[in-house]
Amino acid sequence: MLKGIKASDGIAIGVAKWIKEVEIEIIEMSFISVEDEKSRYLKAKEQGIIRLEKLKAETAEKVGSYEAEVFEAHKQLLMDTVMEKEIFQYLEKGHTTEFGYETVINKYIKMFEQMDNAYMRERALDLKDIKMNQIRILNNVEDNSPSLSEDMILVTYDLTPSETVKINKAHTLGFITEIGGETSHSAIIARTMGIPAIVGVGKTLEHIKDGDELILDGLKGEIHINPDKDLKASYQEILKTLSDEKASLESYKNQASVTLDGQVIEIACNIASVEDMPYVLESSADGIGLFRSEFLYMNRDHYPSEEEQFEAYKAVLEQMAPKPVTIRTMDVGGDKAVPYMQLEEEMNPFLGFRAIRICLEDQDMFRTQLRALLRASKYGRLRIMFPMIASLEELLEAKAILEAVSAEVPNASYELGIMIEIPAAAMIADLLAEHVDFFSIGTNDLIQYTTAVDRMNAKVSKLYSPYHPAFIRLLDRIISAGNAAGIEVGMCGNVAGKPDFIPLLLNMGLKEFSMSPDMVLKARKIVNHHQLNKEQVKEIYQLKNIEEVKAFLNI
Ligand code: PEP
Ligand code: MG
């Protein structure tokens, strides 16, 4: 049995197919002239941009807009002028374009591979993808797409993002890679496409031979090679249960989300752009609990205009109406970089200039977004949400700006809420509740700030746990404060979509759960079978550590 990193849930039973990296046979190009090489370079760059634009559109349609952004990022890298200058230096010294790409990009790959941060290390693969594709274009070699004609489990060193989207989903039961981590783009894409995957297995992957029978257990991160009859039978049983479960969930489509004791709950979705809407509508979610508006600001070279933002907000509100849409004001900073904003590099970006902190300083930008939101408000039910609120002063300042802008927009209507994702806000939730209509708990950040564990740092990822008693107590505190003040409390961090957590959150009094569209029906099923049990919340205060909490929640 081999172990790896769980990249995408699910179980696959099938035959292994190794995809070895295809060496591109480069026709030995000899250098003719600097001008000739520069024109080859420029032509390949242009073709590369067109290829990436096509791939982006294809991915947006087949997978989702968030996943498609990786190709926009590749395009930006391909157009990077610093890299271009370095490649030109080689051409001017009498080298070919292939040599230029190889040398310059390899230098950056090495740099990324040596970084401490796992997320940055995984970006080396993106650079490799760009390099290989440019060399292919220069030599008229077709894309390396791992095509399978029979149902198989793909085994490979790693899949680049462009290879992952080109996978033939009909025949790929799952994939296993030697390198990579949970945040590599291939893992993100696999999750959205619903293909079970395990990454980062390491050198032991060589134990798998072409044609071996495999069980890929994406739930545990385990791979069984040539399993015995009994093990295979037990996995076939699990596989059947999973597929029956999926089919039975269909009956929850377009149903109300109500607990057995009659409490109406909202099961909502998180989105990054208008292109995610088909998945939301298909899921029959009760609303949008988080529209991460910062994606409108990312992967481009200038601020989105008021008009551009208005169109995006209007489209989402119209499509969801009369269901509510929570749009979070820009949350740039932390791991989300926007080069044209020219934010200074920081030692601790998650503790730095981020989200509402930027908006309160750059108020013109903030007002533009608020105006776009308020103008769009007449097309549906708008809830505006401020991220990263840490103090009452911040909330009141942001709220005053919103009210001033609102006074200039005829017929604007909205509810106002804040994300509770900083422990300071959790501790003064009662004070903040007096000034807003709702709270939404951002567990992704709340866990990292409560336990002092960087959510992007693989070295400490074992310490990043939603089962820490401190975090559980904070949740109860926030929900109780909101309920006591008579405002709605929801949650839009990853924990909201964790089936094991939902009953506890319902018992605590959480009213809205926002998650990825594929989780909606499962969550609704849990809600519709839930009977309120307030005692559970009292009992959880007795638990002393992560292990005890996990055992209590049957995890
Ligand atoms: C969160 O912090 O839980 C959240 C939903 O916001 P983001 O992941 O965008 O920081
Ligand atoms: Mg957050």
XYZ file of C-alpha atoms and ligand atoms in Angstrom:
566
model
C 0.000 0.000 0.000
C 1.285 3.483 -0.901
C 0.354 6.715 0.799
C 0.060 10.181 -0.679
C -1.659 13.519 -0.255
C -5.454 13.519 -0.670
C -6.066 15.843 -3.596
C -9.589 14.962 -4.646
C -12.194 12.836 -2.848
C -13.638 9.621 -4.176
C -12.637 6.037 -4.816
C -11.493 4.446 -8.062
C -10.836 0.784 -8.831
C -9.049 0.100 -12.106
C -5.934 -0.682 -14.072
C -2.829 1.512 -13.888
C -1.615 3.356 -16.950
C 1.728 5.096 -16.713
C 2.046 8.331 -18.600
C 5.734 9.030 -18.968
C 6.807 12.492 -19.817
C 7.076 12.602 -23.572
C 10.435 13.965 -24.547
C 9.901 16.472 -27.280
C 12.021 15.682 -30.184
C 13.422 19.029 -31.072
C 14.500 19.313 -34.629
C 18.029 20.617 -34.359
C 17.466 24.229 -35.234
C 20.557 26.097 -36.058
C 20.860 29.725 -35.359
C 20.492 31.855 -38.494
C 20.368 35.439 -37.289
C 19.314 37.480 -34.289
C 16.471 39.006 -36.296
C 15.308 35.589 -37.430
C 15.283 34.235 -33.837
C 13.493 37.303 -32.528
C 10.793 36.862 -35.104
C 10.494 33.124 -34.236
C 10.214 34.088 -30.573
C 7.530 36.716 -31.201
C 5.510 34.412 -33.429
C 5.637 31.610 -30.853
C 4.673 34.031 -28.115
C 1.662 35.164 -30.108
C 0.619 31.557 -30.798
C 1.175 30.717 -27.120
C -1.160 33.532 -26.060
C -3.862 32.352 -28.474
C -3.445 28.772 -27.196
C -3.803 29.873 -23.570
C -6.852 32.005 -24.333
C -8.490 29.001 -25.966
C -7.549 26.763 -23.059
C -8.924 29.323 -20.604
C -12.271 29.467 -22.428
C -12.406 25.668 -22.664
C -11.645 25.248 -18.961
C -14.192 27.899 -17.955
C -16.817 25.964 -19.864
C -15.804 22.437 -18.868
C -14.617 23.020 -15.326
C -15.170 26.515 -13.950
C -13.970 30.083 -14.152
C -11.873 29.884 -11.007
C -9.928 26.937 -12.424
C -9.632 28.697 -15.791
C -7.735 31.559 -14.156
C -4.586 29.442 -14.042
C -4.276 29.895 -17.804
C -4.733 33.629 -17.509
C -1.829 33.549 -15.035
C 0.222 31.516 -17.549
C -0.549 34.107 -20.196
C 0.651 36.906 -17.921
C 3.893 34.980 -17.297
C 4.357 34.406 -21.006
C 3.969 38.132 -21.586
C 6.340 39.049 -18.763
C 8.762 41.661 -20.077
C 11.562 40.887 -17.616
C 11.699 37.291 -18.812
C 11.498 38.444 -22.418
C 14.484 40.748 -21.958
C 16.514 37.887 -20.511
C 15.607 35.599 -23.429
C 16.528 38.329 -25.918
C 19.955 38.574 -24.309
C 20.558 34.938 -25.248
C 19.275 35.449 -28.778
C 21.613 38.395 -29.192
C 24.506 36.173 -28.122
C 23.738 33.769 -30.967
C 21.473 31.208 -29.267
C 18.168 29.790 -30.491
C 14.798 30.657 -28.954
C 14.508 27.128 -27.537
C 17.816 27.626 -25.736
C 16.614 30.998 -24.452
C 13.383 29.558 -23.044
C 15.143 26.537 -21.587
C 17.843 28.527 -19.800
C 15.782 31.443 -18.536
C 12.715 29.503 -17.398
C 14.851 26.774 -15.811
C 16.509 29.460 -13.701
C 13.107 30.568 -12.383
C 11.967 26.964 -11.896
C 15.001 26.336 -9.664
C 14.263 29.495 -7.725
C 10.653 28.456 -7.067
C 11.594 24.870 -6.229
C 13.837 26.074 -3.435
C 11.220 28.225 -1.745
C 9.957 27.404 1.734
C 6.339 27.964 0.896
C 4.637 24.897 -0.621
C 2.293 27.028 -2.683
C 5.207 28.865 -4.302
C 7.121 25.605 -4.841
C 4.188 24.254 -6.771
C 4.285 27.255 -9.103
C 7.483 25.770 -10.603
C 5.240 23.328 -12.398
C 3.309 26.165 -13.993
C 6.568 27.546 -15.388
C 7.513 24.121 -16.697
C 4.135 23.902 -18.414
C 4.702 27.249 -20.126
C 8.212 26.318 -21.222
C 7.257 22.929 -22.645
C 4.342 24.359 -24.561
C 6.383 27.179 -26.081
C 9.031 24.692 -27.207
C 6.281 22.514 -28.685
C 4.881 25.493 -30.579
C 8.325 26.389 -31.932
C 8.688 22.846 -33.250
C 5.128 22.292 -34.439
C 4.650 19.441 -31.961
C 1.095 18.716 -30.740
C 0.069 19.263 -27.102
C 0.959 16.426 -24.773
C -2.515 15.349 -23.703
C -2.734 12.166 -21.645
C -5.370 10.479 -23.736
C -6.859 7.177 -22.615
C -9.100 5.012 -24.715
C -10.146 2.623 -21.933
C -11.085 3.235 -18.300
C -7.817 3.507 -16.408
C -6.113 5.111 -13.460
C -3.486 7.476 -14.681
C -0.071 7.300 -12.995
C 2.491 9.975 -13.741
C 5.330 12.099 -12.407
C 3.047 15.113 -12.398
C 0.295 16.639 -14.444
C 0.674 20.190 -15.534
C -2.506 22.316 -15.439
C -2.912 22.119 -19.227
C -2.583 18.340 -19.160
C -5.121 18.065 -16.336
C -7.899 19.889 -18.201
C -7.184 17.875 -21.315
C -7.699 14.576 -19.503
C -10.387 12.459 -21.099
C -12.809 12.468 -18.186
C -14.891 9.635 -19.626
C -11.980 7.189 -19.346
C -9.998 8.571 -16.418
C -11.072 6.832 -13.233
C -8.537 8.771 -11.186
C -4.944 9.933 -11.163
C -1.878 9.540 -9.000
C 1.228 11.690 -9.181
C 4.707 11.524 -7.714
C 4.982 15.210 -6.869
C 2.487 18.004 -6.136
C 0.411 19.073 -3.155
C -3.117 19.925 -2.145
C -2.840 23.419 -3.562
C -1.341 22.483 -6.926
C -3.599 23.504 -9.758
C -3.969 19.928 -10.960
C -5.458 19.079 -7.533
C -7.858 22.031 -7.644
C -8.997 21.129 -11.166
C -9.429 17.440 -10.233
C -11.691 18.414 -7.324
C -13.961 20.500 -9.497
C -14.058 17.855 -12.238
C -14.883 15.247 -9.612
C -11.971 12.918 -10.473
C -10.476 11.085 -7.448
C -6.779 11.952 -7.133
C -3.774 11.390 -4.885
C -0.657 13.509 -5.345
C 2.810 13.736 -3.823
C 3.303 9.959 -3.458
C 7.052 10.352 -3.949
C 9.544 7.869 -5.387
C 7.567 4.852 -4.080
C 5.214 5.481 -7.016
C 7.655 3.383 -9.061
C 6.225 0.292 -7.337
C 3.230 0.658 -9.633
C 3.644 -1.030 -13.015
C 1.544 -0.599 -16.144
C -1.407 -2.973 -15.972
C -1.380 -3.385 -12.165
C -4.799 -3.387 -10.612
C -5.199 -0.428 -8.277
C -7.558 0.848 -5.640
C -7.233 4.615 -5.332
C -8.766 5.697 -2.054
C -8.934 9.475 -2.366
C -10.753 9.711 0.969
C -7.786 8.292 2.893
C -4.930 9.110 0.504
C -4.120 5.410 0.076
C -3.287 3.312 -2.987
C -3.567 -0.497 -2.886
C -1.594 -2.324 -5.591
C -3.030 -5.644 -6.823
C -5.399 -5.965 -3.840
C -6.636 -9.369 -2.668
C -10.203 -10.445 -3.347
C -11.565 -9.435 0.060
C -10.152 -5.940 -0.037
C -11.407 -5.411 -3.552
C -14.875 -6.641 -2.590
C -15.046 -4.297 0.383
C -14.034 -1.354 -1.797
C -16.595 -2.301 -4.430
C -19.168 -2.176 -1.667
C -18.024 1.318 -0.623
C -18.051 2.444 -4.252
C -21.631 1.225 -4.629
C -22.725 2.991 -1.436
C -21.128 6.214 -2.685
C -22.847 6.033 -6.050
C -26.230 5.130 -4.471
C -25.791 8.058 -2.133
C -25.156 10.382 -5.064
C -28.270 9.168 -6.839
C -30.409 9.516 -3.716
C -29.284 13.122 -3.300
C -31.105 14.061 -6.506
C -34.380 13.927 -4.584
C -33.206 16.916 -2.517
C -33.012 19.150 -5.561
C -35.342 22.159 -5.412
C -36.491 21.169 -1.907
C -36.638 23.557 1.033
C -33.814 23.279 3.562
C -35.686 22.788 6.864
C -34.713 20.856 9.994
C -37.093 18.321 11.574
C -37.944 20.886 14.242
C -38.996 23.382 11.560
C -36.006 25.704 11.434
C -35.545 27.138 7.930
C -31.881 27.017 6.913
C -30.146 28.538 3.916
C -27.772 26.312 1.963
C -25.883 28.727 -0.258
C -22.906 28.702 -2.620
C -19.515 30.372 -2.836
C -18.594 31.780 -6.240
C -15.636 33.610 -7.756
C -17.299 34.974 -10.874
C -20.443 35.071 -13.024
C -19.202 32.008 -14.916
C -19.758 29.863 -11.815
C -23.505 30.536 -11.936
C -24.522 27.471 -14.001
C -23.151 25.194 -11.235
C -25.043 27.197 -8.591
C -28.340 27.087 -10.483
C -27.899 23.371 -11.173
C -27.368 22.728 -7.449
C -30.645 24.484 -6.518
C -28.864 26.403 -3.745
C -30.903 28.795 -1.593
C -28.648 31.756 -2.348
C -25.090 32.953 -2.806
C -23.351 33.174 0.555
C -20.047 34.482 -0.748
C -19.154 36.138 -4.035
C -15.393 36.670 -3.798
C -15.416 39.956 -5.717
C -11.618 40.289 -5.668
C -11.449 37.903 -8.631
C -12.755 40.805 -10.715
C -9.551 42.640 -9.794
C -7.126 39.770 -10.408
C -5.215 38.556 -13.476
C -5.418 41.834 -15.346
C -3.348 44.997 -15.542
C -5.807 47.677 -14.424
C -8.690 48.221 -11.991
C -12.115 46.977 -13.115
C -14.314 49.961 -13.977
C -17.561 50.746 -12.143
C -19.475 49.692 -15.257
C -17.658 46.379 -15.563
C -18.340 45.594 -11.905
C -21.961 46.712 -12.184
C -22.539 44.280 -15.067
C -21.034 41.366 -13.108
C -23.026 42.063 -9.914
C -26.224 42.662 -11.886
C -25.844 39.356 -13.757
C -25.448 37.370 -10.533
C -28.288 39.184 -8.728
C -30.646 38.766 -11.674
C -29.918 35.079 -12.086
C -30.448 34.382 -8.370
C -33.457 36.662 -7.751
C -35.428 36.521 -5.494
C -32.846 34.485 -3.560
C -30.212 36.488 -1.645
C -26.721 37.220 -2.975
C -23.935 38.125 -0.565
C -21.181 40.049 -2.309
C -18.015 40.532 -0.334
C -16.129 43.740 -1.020
C -12.631 43.276 -2.383
C -10.341 41.008 -0.351
C -6.995 41.443 -2.089
C -3.752 40.799 -0.171
C -2.733 37.696 1.777
C -2.238 35.073 -0.936
C -4.117 37.071 -3.562
C -1.719 39.335 -5.422
C -2.699 42.153 -7.772
C 0.493 43.574 -9.302
C -1.020 46.809 -10.681
C -2.069 47.860 -7.159
C 1.652 48.082 -6.397
C 1.290 46.837 -2.854
C 4.609 46.576 -1.085
C 6.077 43.177 -0.388
C 5.446 42.172 3.205
C 7.004 39.743 5.676
C 3.582 38.490 6.782
C 1.039 39.249 4.072
C -1.811 37.508 5.931
C -1.215 39.860 8.856
C -0.677 42.863 6.649
C -2.267 45.246 4.218
C -5.289 43.277 3.079
C -9.016 43.536 2.277
C -10.886 46.258 4.204
C -7.540 47.741 5.313
C -6.757 48.552 1.666
C -10.301 49.815 1.009
C -10.229 52.240 3.926
C -6.983 53.707 2.631
C -7.869 53.766 -1.068
C -11.363 55.130 -0.631
C -11.848 56.108 -4.288
C -11.441 52.484 -5.275
C -13.762 51.396 -2.447
C -16.443 53.930 -3.453
C -16.297 52.736 -7.071
C -17.040 49.197 -5.947
C -19.805 50.288 -3.562
C -21.460 52.412 -6.261
C -21.416 49.468 -8.675
C -22.945 47.240 -5.981
C -25.661 49.699 -5.006
C -26.627 50.404 -8.618
C -26.940 46.644 -9.192
C -29.050 46.208 -6.033
C -32.347 46.798 -7.797
C -31.878 43.600 -9.839
C -32.134 41.217 -6.900
C -31.623 40.845 -3.160
C -28.204 42.247 -2.338
C -26.255 41.641 0.836
C -22.998 43.589 1.071
C -20.286 42.079 3.253
C -17.023 43.590 4.534
C -14.067 41.188 4.983
C -11.331 41.191 7.648
C -13.104 43.447 10.146
C -11.029 43.503 13.342
C -12.542 46.406 15.277
C -15.677 48.458 15.770
C -13.943 51.560 14.389
C -13.184 49.823 11.116
C -16.762 48.665 10.750
C -18.189 52.097 11.518
C -15.803 53.813 9.116
C -16.606 51.416 6.272
C -20.330 51.612 7.045
C -20.257 55.435 6.977
C -18.651 55.353 3.515
C -21.283 52.872 2.315
C -24.103 55.044 3.649
C -22.652 58.160 2.005
C -22.385 56.408 -1.371
C -25.859 54.932 -0.925
C -27.342 58.410 -0.438
C -26.153 59.250 -3.975
C -27.657 56.142 -5.608
C -31.425 56.321 -6.112
C -33.453 53.300 -4.901
C -30.490 51.375 -3.573
C -31.433 48.640 -1.139
C -29.199 46.207 0.688
C -28.490 44.376 3.911
C -25.089 44.852 5.510
C -22.928 42.161 7.032
C -19.362 41.431 8.007
C -17.118 38.419 7.912
C -16.067 37.186 11.307
C -12.653 35.758 10.535
C -10.364 37.443 13.034
C -10.412 36.354 16.704
C -10.649 40.011 17.781
C -13.944 40.332 15.909
C -15.173 37.061 17.418
C -14.491 38.360 20.917
C -16.442 41.596 20.321
C -19.156 39.982 18.184
C -21.825 41.378 20.557
C -20.595 44.943 19.969
C -20.346 44.500 16.190
C -23.771 42.828 15.928
C -25.512 46.084 16.890
C -24.418 47.677 13.614
C -25.034 44.980 10.993
C -27.785 42.735 9.620
C -25.724 39.535 9.471
C -22.434 37.803 10.241
C -20.692 35.248 8.052
C -17.941 33.221 9.689
C -14.795 32.897 7.570
C -13.343 29.709 8.976
C -10.384 29.553 6.583
C -8.904 32.654 8.140
C -10.408 32.247 11.613
C -8.566 28.928 12.069
C -5.253 30.364 10.894
C -5.488 33.448 13.108
C -6.751 31.531 16.154
C -4.091 28.828 16.044
C -1.273 30.913 14.501
C -0.930 28.504 11.581
C -0.336 29.928 8.099
C -3.042 28.375 5.912
C -0.622 28.208 2.933
C 2.376 26.689 4.693
C 2.663 22.920 4.160
C 5.243 22.622 6.937
C 2.641 23.457 9.559
C -0.462 22.165 7.803
C -0.812 19.342 10.357
C -1.508 22.004 12.962
C -4.261 23.631 10.897
C -7.353 22.014 12.368
C -11.032 22.973 12.640
C -11.267 20.509 15.540
C -9.166 22.603 17.917
C -11.309 23.234 21.032
C -10.369 26.948 20.928
C -11.824 27.289 17.452
C -14.967 25.336 18.400
C -15.528 27.579 21.432
C -15.067 30.695 19.287
C -17.689 29.441 16.837
C -20.199 29.014 19.647
C -19.386 32.447 20.962
C -19.922 34.147 17.588
C -23.165 32.322 16.806
C -24.586 32.987 20.286
C -23.715 36.682 20.099
C -25.369 37.032 16.688
C -28.481 35.146 17.739
C -28.785 37.158 20.974
C -28.689 40.356 18.904
C -31.336 38.974 16.543
C -29.145 38.978 13.423
C -28.554 36.062 11.073
C -25.314 34.137 11.467
C -23.932 32.184 8.521
C -20.639 30.617 7.533
C -18.777 30.736 4.224
C -15.416 29.168 5.062
C -14.618 25.545 4.151
C -15.986 24.201 7.446
C -19.550 25.103 6.335
C -19.388 22.348 3.711
C -18.033 19.630 6.009
C -20.791 17.062 6.555
C -19.427 16.011 9.978
C -19.606 19.580 11.228
C -23.055 20.565 10.001
C -25.105 18.977 12.861
C -22.960 20.680 15.520
C -23.288 24.035 13.750
C -27.065 23.597 13.533
C -27.152 22.847 17.266
C -25.152 26.004 17.900
C -27.797 27.980 15.968
C -26.107 28.640 12.613
C -28.703 29.603 9.976
C -26.792 29.859 6.720
C -24.134 27.544 5.248
C -22.241 28.578 2.115
C -20.141 26.037 0.194
C -19.086 24.808 -3.232
C -22.043 23.854 -5.468
C -21.222 20.117 -5.430
C -21.868 19.950 -1.672
C -25.307 21.607 -1.625
C -27.532 18.534 -1.873
C -25.511 16.554 0.660
C -25.768 19.440 3.120
C -29.500 19.792 2.488
C -30.022 16.104 3.223
C -28.224 16.481 6.567
C -30.260 19.582 7.446
C -33.576 17.994 6.506
C -32.875 15.014 8.816
C -31.610 17.067 11.720
C -33.340 17.320 15.076
C -32.092 20.139 17.310
C -29.899 18.945 20.202
C -28.633 21.859 22.277
C -27.069 19.508 24.837
C -24.356 18.607 22.314
C -23.040 22.154 22.465
C -22.702 22.005 26.262
C -20.904 18.672 26.027
C -18.342 19.952 23.583
C -17.050 22.389 26.211
C -15.774 19.394 28.183
C -13.421 18.305 25.390
C -9.761 19.028 25.858
C -8.003 18.452 22.539
C -8.327 17.863 18.811
C -8.476 14.078 19.221
C -11.343 14.287 21.709
C -13.279 16.661 19.444
C -12.773 14.367 16.456
C -13.939 11.333 18.409
C -16.984 13.275 19.653
C -17.915 14.201 16.069
C -17.234 10.615 14.877
C -14.384 11.606 12.579
C -12.500 32.528 4.953
O -11.513 33.125 5.390
O -13.020 31.553 5.532
C -13.125 32.951 3.676
C -14.273 32.430 3.285
O -12.481 33.849 2.919
P -11.165 33.566 2.028
O -10.976 32.080 1.976
O -11.468 34.161 0.702
O -10.109 34.279 2.787
Mg -10.998 35.056 4.613
